[in-house]
PDB file of C-alpha atoms in Angstrom:
ATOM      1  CA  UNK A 263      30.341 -63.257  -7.913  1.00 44.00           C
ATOM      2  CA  UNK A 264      30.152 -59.472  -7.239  1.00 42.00           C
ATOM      3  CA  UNK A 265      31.222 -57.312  -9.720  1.00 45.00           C
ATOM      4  CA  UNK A 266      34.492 -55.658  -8.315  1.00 48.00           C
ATOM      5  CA  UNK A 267      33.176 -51.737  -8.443  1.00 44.00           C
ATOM      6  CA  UNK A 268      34.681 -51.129  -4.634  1.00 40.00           C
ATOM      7  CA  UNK A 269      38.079 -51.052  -6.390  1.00 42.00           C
ATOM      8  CA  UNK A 270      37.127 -47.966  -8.457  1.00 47.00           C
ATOM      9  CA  UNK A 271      36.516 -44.600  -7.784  1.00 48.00           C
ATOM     10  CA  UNK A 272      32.946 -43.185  -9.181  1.00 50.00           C
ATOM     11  CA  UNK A 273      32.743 -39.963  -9.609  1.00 49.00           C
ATOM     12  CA  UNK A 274      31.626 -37.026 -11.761  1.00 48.00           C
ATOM     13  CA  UNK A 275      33.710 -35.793 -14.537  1.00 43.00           C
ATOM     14  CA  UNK A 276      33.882 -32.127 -15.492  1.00 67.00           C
ATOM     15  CA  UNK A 277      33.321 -33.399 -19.294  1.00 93.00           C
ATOM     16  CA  UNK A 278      33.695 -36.208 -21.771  1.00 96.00           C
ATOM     17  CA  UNK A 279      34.748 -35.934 -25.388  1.00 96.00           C
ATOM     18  CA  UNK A 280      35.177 -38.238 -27.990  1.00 97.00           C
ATOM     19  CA  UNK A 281      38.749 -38.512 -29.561  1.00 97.00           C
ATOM     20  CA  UNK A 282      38.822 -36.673 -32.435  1.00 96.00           C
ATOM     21  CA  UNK A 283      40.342 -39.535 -34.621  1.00 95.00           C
ATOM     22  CA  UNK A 284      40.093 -42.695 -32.846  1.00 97.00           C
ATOM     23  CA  UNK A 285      35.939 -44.271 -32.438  1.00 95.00           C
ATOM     24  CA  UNK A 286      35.119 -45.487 -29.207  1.00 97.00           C
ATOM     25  CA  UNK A 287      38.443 -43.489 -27.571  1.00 98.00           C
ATOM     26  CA  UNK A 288      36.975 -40.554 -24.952  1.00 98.00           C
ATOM     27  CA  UNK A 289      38.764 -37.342 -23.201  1.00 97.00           C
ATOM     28  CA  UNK A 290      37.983 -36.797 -19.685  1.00 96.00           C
ATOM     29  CA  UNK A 291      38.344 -33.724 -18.578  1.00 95.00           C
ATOM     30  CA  UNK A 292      38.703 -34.241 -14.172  1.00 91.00           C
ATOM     31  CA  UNK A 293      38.062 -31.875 -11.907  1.00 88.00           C
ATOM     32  CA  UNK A 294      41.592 -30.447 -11.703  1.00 88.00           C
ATOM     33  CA  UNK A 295      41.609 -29.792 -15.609  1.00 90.00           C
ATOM     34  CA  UNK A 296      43.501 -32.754 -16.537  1.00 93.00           C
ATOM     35  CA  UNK A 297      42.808 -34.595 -19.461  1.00 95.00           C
ATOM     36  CA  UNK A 298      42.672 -38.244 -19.333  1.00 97.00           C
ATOM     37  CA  UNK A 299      42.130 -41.301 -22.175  1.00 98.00           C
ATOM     38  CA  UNK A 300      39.067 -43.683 -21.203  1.00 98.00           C
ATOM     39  CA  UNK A 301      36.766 -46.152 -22.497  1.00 98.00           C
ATOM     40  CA  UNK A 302      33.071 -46.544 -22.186  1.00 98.00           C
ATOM     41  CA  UNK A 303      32.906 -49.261 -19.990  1.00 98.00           C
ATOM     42  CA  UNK A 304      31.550 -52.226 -21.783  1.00 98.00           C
ATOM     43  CA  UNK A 305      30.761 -53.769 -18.041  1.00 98.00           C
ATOM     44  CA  UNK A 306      29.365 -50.706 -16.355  1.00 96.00           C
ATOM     45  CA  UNK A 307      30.276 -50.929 -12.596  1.00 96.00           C
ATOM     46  CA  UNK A 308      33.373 -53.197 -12.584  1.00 97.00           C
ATOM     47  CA  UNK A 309      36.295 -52.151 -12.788  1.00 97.00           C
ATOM     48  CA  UNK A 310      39.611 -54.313 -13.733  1.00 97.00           C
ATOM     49  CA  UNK A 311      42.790 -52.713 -12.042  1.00 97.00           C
ATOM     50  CA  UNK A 312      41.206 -50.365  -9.844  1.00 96.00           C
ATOM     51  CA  UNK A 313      40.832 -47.622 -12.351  1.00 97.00           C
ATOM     52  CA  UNK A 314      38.844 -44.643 -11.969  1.00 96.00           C
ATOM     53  CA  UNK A 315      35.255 -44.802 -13.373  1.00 96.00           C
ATOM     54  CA  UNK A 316      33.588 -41.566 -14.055  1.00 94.00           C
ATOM     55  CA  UNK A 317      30.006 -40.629 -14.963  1.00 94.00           C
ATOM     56  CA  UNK A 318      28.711 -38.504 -18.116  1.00 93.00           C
ATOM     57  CA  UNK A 319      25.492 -38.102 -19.298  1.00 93.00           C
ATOM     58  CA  UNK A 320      24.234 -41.755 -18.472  1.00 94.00           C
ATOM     59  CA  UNK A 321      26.817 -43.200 -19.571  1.00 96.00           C
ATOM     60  CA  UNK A 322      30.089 -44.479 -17.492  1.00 97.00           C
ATOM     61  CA  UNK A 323      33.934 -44.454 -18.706  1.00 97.00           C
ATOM     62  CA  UNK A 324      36.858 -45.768 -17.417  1.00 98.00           C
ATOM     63  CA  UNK A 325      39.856 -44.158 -17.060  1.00 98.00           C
ATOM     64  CA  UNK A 326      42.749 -45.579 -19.243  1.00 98.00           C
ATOM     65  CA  UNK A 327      45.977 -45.419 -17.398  1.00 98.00           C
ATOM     66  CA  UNK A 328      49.005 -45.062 -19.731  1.00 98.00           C
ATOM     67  CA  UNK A 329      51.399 -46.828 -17.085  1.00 97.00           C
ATOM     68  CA  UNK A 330      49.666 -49.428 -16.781  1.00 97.00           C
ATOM     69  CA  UNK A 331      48.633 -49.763 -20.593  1.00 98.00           C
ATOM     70  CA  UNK A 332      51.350 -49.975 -23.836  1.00 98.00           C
ATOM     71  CA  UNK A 333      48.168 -48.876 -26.158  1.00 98.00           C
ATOM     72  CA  UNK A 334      47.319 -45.944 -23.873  1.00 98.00           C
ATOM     73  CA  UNK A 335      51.340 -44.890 -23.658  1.00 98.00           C
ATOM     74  CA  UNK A 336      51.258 -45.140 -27.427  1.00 98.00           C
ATOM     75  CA  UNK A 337      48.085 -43.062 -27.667  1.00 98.00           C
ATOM     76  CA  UNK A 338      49.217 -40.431 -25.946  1.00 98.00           C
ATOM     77  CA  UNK A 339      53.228 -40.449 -27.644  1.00 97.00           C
ATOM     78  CA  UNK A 340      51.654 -39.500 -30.891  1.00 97.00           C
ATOM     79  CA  UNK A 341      49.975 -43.281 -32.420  1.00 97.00           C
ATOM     80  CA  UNK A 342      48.697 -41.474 -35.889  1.00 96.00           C
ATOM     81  CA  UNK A 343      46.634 -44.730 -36.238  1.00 96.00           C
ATOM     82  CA  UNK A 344      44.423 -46.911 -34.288  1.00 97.00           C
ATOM     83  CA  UNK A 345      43.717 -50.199 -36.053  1.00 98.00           C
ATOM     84  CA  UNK A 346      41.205 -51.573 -33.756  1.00 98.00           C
ATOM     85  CA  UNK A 347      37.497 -50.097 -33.844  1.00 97.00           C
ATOM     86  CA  UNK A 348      34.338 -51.194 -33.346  1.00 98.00           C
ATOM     87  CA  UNK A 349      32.418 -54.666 -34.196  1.00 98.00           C
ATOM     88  CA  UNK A 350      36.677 -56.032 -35.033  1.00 98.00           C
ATOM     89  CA  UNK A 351      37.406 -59.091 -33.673  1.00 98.00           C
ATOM     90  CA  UNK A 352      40.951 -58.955 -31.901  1.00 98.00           C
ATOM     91  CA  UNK A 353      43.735 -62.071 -30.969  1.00 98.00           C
ATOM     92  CA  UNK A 354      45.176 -60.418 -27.924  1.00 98.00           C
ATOM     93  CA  UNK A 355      49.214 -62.187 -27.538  1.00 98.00           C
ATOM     94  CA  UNK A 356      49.776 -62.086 -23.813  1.00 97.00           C
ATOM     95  CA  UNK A 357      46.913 -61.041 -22.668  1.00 97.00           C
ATOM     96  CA  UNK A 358      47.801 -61.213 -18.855  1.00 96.00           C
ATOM     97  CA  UNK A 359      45.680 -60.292 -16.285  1.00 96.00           C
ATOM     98  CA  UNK A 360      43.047 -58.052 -18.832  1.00 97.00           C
ATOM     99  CA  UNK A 361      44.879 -54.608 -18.188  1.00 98.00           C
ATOM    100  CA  UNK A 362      44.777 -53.331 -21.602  1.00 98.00           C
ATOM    101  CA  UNK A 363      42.621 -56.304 -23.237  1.00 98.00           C
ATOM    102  CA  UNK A 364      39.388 -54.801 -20.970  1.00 98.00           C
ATOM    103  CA  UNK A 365      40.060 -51.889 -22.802  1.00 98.00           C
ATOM    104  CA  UNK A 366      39.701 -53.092 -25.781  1.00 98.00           C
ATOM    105  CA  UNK A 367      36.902 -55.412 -25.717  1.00 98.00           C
ATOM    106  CA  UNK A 368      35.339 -51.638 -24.349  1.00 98.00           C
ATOM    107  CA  UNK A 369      36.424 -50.715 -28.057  1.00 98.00           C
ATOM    108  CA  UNK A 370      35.060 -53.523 -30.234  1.00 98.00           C
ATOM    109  CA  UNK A 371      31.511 -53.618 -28.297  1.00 98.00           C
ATOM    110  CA  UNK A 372      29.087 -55.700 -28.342  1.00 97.00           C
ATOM    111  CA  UNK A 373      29.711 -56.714 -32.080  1.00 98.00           C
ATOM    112  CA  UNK A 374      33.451 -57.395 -31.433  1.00 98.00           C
ATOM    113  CA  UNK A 375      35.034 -59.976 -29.626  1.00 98.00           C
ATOM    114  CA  UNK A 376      39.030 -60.331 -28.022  1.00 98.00           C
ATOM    115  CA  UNK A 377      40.414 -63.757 -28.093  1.00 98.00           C
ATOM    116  CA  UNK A 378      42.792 -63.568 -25.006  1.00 98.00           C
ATOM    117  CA  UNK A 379      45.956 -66.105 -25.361  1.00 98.00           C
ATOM    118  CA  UNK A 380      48.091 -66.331 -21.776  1.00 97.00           C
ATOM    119  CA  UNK A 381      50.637 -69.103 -20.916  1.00 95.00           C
ATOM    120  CA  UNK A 382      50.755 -68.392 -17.735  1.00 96.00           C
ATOM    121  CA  UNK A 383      47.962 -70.202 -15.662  1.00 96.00           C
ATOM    122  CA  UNK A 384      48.019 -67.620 -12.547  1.00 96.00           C
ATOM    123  CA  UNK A 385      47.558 -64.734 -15.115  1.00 96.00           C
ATOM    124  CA  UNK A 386      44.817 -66.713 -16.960  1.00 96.00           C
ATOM    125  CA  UNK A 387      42.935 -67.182 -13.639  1.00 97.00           C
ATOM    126  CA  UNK A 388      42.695 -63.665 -12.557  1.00 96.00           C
ATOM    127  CA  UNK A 389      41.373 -62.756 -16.300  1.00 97.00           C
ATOM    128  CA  UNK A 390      38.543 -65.360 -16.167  1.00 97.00           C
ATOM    129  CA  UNK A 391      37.850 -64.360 -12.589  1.00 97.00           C
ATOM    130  CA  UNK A 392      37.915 -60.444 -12.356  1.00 96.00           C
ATOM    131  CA  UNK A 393      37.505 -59.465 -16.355  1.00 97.00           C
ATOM    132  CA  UNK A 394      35.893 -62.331 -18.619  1.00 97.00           C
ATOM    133  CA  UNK A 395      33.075 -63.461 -16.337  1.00 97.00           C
ATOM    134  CA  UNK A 396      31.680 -59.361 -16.324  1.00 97.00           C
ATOM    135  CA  UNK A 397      32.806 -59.427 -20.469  1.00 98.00           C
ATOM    136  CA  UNK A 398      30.823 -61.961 -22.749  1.00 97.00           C
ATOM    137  CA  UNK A 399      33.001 -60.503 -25.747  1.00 98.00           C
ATOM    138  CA  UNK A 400      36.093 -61.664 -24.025  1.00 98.00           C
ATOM    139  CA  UNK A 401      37.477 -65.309 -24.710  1.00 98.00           C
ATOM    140  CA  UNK A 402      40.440 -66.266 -22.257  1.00 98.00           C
ATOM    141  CA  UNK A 403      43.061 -68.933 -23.779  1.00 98.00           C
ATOM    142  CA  UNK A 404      45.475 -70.795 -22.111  1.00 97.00           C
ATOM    143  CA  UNK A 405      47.879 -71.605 -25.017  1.00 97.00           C
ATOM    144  CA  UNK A 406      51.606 -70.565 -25.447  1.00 97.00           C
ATOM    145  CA  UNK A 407      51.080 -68.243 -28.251  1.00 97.00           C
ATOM    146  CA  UNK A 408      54.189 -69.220 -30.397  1.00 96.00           C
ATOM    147  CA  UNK A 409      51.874 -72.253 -30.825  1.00 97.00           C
ATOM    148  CA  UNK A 410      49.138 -71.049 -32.927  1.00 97.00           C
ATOM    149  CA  UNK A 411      47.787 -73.851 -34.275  1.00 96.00           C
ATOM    150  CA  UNK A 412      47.097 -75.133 -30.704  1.00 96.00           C
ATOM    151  CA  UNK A 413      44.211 -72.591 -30.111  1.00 97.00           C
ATOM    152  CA  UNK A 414      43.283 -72.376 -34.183  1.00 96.00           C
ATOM    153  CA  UNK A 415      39.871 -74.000 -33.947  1.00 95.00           C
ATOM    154  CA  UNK A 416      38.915 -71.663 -31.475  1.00 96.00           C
ATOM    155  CA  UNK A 417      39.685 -68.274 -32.963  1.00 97.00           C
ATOM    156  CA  UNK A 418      38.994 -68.058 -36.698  1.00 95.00           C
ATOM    157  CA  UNK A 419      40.361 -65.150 -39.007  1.00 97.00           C
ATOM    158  CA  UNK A 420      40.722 -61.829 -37.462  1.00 98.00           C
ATOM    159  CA  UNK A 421      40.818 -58.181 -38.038  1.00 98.00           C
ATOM    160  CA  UNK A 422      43.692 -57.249 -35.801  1.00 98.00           C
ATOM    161  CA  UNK A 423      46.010 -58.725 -33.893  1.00 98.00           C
ATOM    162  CA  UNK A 424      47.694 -57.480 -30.497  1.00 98.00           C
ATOM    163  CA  UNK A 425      50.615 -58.493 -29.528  1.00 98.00           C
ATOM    164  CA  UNK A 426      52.544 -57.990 -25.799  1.00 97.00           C
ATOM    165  CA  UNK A 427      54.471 -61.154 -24.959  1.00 95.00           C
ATOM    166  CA  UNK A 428      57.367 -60.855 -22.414  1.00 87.00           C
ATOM    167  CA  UNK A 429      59.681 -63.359 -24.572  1.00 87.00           C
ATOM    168  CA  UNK A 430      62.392 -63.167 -27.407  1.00 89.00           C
ATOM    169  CA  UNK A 431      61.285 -63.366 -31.099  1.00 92.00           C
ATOM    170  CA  UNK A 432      58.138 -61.262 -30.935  1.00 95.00           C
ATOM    171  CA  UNK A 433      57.913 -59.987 -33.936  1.00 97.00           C
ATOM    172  CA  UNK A 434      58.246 -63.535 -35.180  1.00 97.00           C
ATOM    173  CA  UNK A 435      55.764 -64.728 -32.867  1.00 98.00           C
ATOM    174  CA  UNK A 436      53.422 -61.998 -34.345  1.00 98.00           C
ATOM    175  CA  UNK A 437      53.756 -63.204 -37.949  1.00 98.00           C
ATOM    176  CA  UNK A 438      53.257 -66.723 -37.341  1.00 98.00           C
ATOM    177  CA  UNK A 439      50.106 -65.816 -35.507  1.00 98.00           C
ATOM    178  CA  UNK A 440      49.089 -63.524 -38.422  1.00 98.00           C
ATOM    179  CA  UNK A 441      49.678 -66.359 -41.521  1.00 98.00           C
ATOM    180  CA  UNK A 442      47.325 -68.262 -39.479  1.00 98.00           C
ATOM    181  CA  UNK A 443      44.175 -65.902 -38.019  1.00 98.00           C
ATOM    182  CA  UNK A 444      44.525 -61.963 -39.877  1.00 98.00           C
ATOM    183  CA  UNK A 445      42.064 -60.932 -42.479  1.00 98.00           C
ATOM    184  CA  UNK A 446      43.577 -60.218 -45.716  1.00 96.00           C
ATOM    185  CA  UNK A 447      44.596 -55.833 -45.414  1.00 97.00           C
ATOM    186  CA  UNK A 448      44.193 -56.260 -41.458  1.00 98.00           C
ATOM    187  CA  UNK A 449      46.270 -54.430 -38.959  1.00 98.00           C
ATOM    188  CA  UNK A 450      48.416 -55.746 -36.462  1.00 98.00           C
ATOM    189  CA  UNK A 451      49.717 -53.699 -32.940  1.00 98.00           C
ATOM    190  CA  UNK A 452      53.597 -55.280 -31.682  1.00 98.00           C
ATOM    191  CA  UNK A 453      54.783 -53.692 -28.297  1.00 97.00           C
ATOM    192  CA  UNK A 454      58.365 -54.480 -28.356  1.00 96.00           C
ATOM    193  CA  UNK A 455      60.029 -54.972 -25.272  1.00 93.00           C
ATOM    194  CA  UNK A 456      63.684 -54.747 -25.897  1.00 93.00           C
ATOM    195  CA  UNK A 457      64.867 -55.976 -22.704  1.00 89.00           C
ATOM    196  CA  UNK A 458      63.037 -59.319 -22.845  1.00 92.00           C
ATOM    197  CA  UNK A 459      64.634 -60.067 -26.665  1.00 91.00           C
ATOM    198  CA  UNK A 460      68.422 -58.511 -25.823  1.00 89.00           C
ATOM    199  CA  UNK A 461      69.543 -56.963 -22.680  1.00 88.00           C
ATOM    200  CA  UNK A 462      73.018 -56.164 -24.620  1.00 89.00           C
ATOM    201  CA  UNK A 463      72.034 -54.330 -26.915  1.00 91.00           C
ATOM    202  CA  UNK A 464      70.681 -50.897 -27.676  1.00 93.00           C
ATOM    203  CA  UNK A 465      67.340 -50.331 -27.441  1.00 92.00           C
ATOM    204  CA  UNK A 466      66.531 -48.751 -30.975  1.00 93.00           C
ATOM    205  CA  UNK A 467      68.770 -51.660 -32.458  1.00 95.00           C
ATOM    206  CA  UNK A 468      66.414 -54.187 -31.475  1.00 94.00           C
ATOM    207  CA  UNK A 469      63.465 -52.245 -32.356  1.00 94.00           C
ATOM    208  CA  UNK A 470      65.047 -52.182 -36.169  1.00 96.00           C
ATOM    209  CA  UNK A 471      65.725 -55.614 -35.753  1.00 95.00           C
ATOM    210  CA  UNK A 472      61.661 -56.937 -34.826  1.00 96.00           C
ATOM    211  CA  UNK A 473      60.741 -54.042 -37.285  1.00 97.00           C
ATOM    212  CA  UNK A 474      62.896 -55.984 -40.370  1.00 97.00           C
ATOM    213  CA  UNK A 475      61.269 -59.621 -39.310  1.00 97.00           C
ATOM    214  CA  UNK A 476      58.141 -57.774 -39.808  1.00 98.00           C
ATOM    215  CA  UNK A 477      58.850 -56.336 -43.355  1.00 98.00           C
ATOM    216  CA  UNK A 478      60.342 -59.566 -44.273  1.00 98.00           C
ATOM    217  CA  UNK A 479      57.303 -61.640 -43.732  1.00 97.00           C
ATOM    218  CA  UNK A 480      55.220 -58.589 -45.496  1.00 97.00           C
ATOM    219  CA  UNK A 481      53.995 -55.962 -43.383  1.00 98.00           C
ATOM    220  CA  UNK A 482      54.088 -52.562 -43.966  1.00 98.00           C
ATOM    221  CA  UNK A 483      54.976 -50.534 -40.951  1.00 98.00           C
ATOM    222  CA  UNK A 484      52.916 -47.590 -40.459  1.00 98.00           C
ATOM    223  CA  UNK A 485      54.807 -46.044 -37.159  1.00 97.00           C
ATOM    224  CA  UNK A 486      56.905 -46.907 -34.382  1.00 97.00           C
ATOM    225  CA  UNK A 487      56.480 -45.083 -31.168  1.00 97.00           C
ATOM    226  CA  UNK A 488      58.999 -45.062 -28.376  1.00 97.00           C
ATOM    227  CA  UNK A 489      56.693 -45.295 -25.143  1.00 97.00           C
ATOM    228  CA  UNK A 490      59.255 -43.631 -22.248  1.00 96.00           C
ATOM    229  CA  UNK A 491      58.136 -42.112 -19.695  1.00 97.00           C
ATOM    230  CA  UNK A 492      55.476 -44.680 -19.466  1.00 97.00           C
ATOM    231  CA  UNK A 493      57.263 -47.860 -20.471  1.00 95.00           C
ATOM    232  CA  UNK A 494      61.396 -48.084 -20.295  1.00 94.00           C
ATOM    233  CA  UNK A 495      62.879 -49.659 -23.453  1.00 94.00           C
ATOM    234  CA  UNK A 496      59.663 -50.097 -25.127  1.00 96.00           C
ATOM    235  CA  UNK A 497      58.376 -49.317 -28.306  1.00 97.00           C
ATOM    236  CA  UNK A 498      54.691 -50.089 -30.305  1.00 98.00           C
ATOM    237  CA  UNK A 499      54.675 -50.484 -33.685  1.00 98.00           C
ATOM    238  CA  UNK A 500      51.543 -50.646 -35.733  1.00 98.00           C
ATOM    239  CA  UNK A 501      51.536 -52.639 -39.506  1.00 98.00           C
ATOM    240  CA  UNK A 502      49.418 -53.688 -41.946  1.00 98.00           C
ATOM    241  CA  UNK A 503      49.821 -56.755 -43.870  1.00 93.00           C
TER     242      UNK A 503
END
């Protein structure tokens, strides 16, 4: 299989930066003066949703589209912490098609590795085909993740835990997943997507609501960030239990 670089656009960047308080999170600077977030692209020459890869010093990055990304929207609303670093390992809820998981197995390296559950099959396919076979720290896993013991023996404790699962009780979801695989202190990442737990009400009202589930079952919410314009009626919260 061919690695699926026609899909991205190479070219050079006026200048790359590391993020001042996130490791393994880069500035671009493009040619029109525009900053943009990117990764160092952990399978140089591939690309996963047709993002743009740019060239620095011998290296290669990939641009990090916040519309297309919950972490990246979050990133750039104001996210005072970023749980997930190098060498972690990472359960990735809802994985989907590797938008956002690529990015972070470009975060954990070569010593991390993201455990990628998806229920649904298509979605599962199109991550082993296009993002895990370029990615050996990538493990896809078809599983329904309110199920965690289904997938247990092939995970093990983790450092953080990523959650992004189109379904009600997320944040309960989340926790269940957490007494099983999180490290004692580690930090867990919920995008909450109001519409898909309660179309009636408010969107800040079921924010509290996931947010008090949380708490409950011992986490200690760092920050919640609303994600508009980049995500309608969605919020990521951040916690450590």
């Amino acid at each position: 299989m061919q690695p699926k670089s026609v899909l991205g656009e190479r070219n050079v960047a006026v200048n790359v930066k590391p993020h001042p308080r996130f490791p393994e999170i880069y500035w671009v600077t493009v040619e029109d003066g525009t900053r943009k977030l990117a990764t160092k692209n952990f399978a140089a020459g591939t690309v996963v949703y047709g993002e743009r890869l740019v060239s620095f010093k011998g290296d290669e990055y990939r641009l990090w589209d916040p519309y297309r990304s919950k972490f990246a929207a979050a990133i750039l609303k104001g996210l005072d912490t970023v749980p997930i670093s190098a060498d972690h390992r990472v359960l990735y809820l809802g994985a989907a098609s590797g938008t956002t998981a690529s990015h972070i197995s470009d975060i954990v390296g070569e010593g991390g590795h993201v455990h990628c559950v998806e229920f649904a099959s298509r979605s599962l396919r199109e991550l082993v085909n296009n993002v895990c076979v370029f990615r050996y720290n990538m493990s896809p896993i078809l599983s329904d993740a309110r199920l965690p013991e289904s997938y247990s023996r092939m995970v093990g404790r983790v450092d953080n835990i990523y959650c992004d699962v189109a379904q009600p009780e997320q944040a309960r979801v989340l926790a269940d997943n957490a007494d099983v695989f999180l490290a004692d202190g580690g930090w867990v990442m919920l995008a909450i997507k109001a519409q898909s737990i309660d179309v009636t009400k408010a969107p800040s009202v079921v924010y509290q609501k996931e947010i008090s589930i949380l708490e409950a079952r011992g986490f200690r919410i760092s920050q919640v960030v609303g994600l508009e314009p980049y995500d309608k009626a969605h919020a990521m919260v951040v916690a450590q239990k």
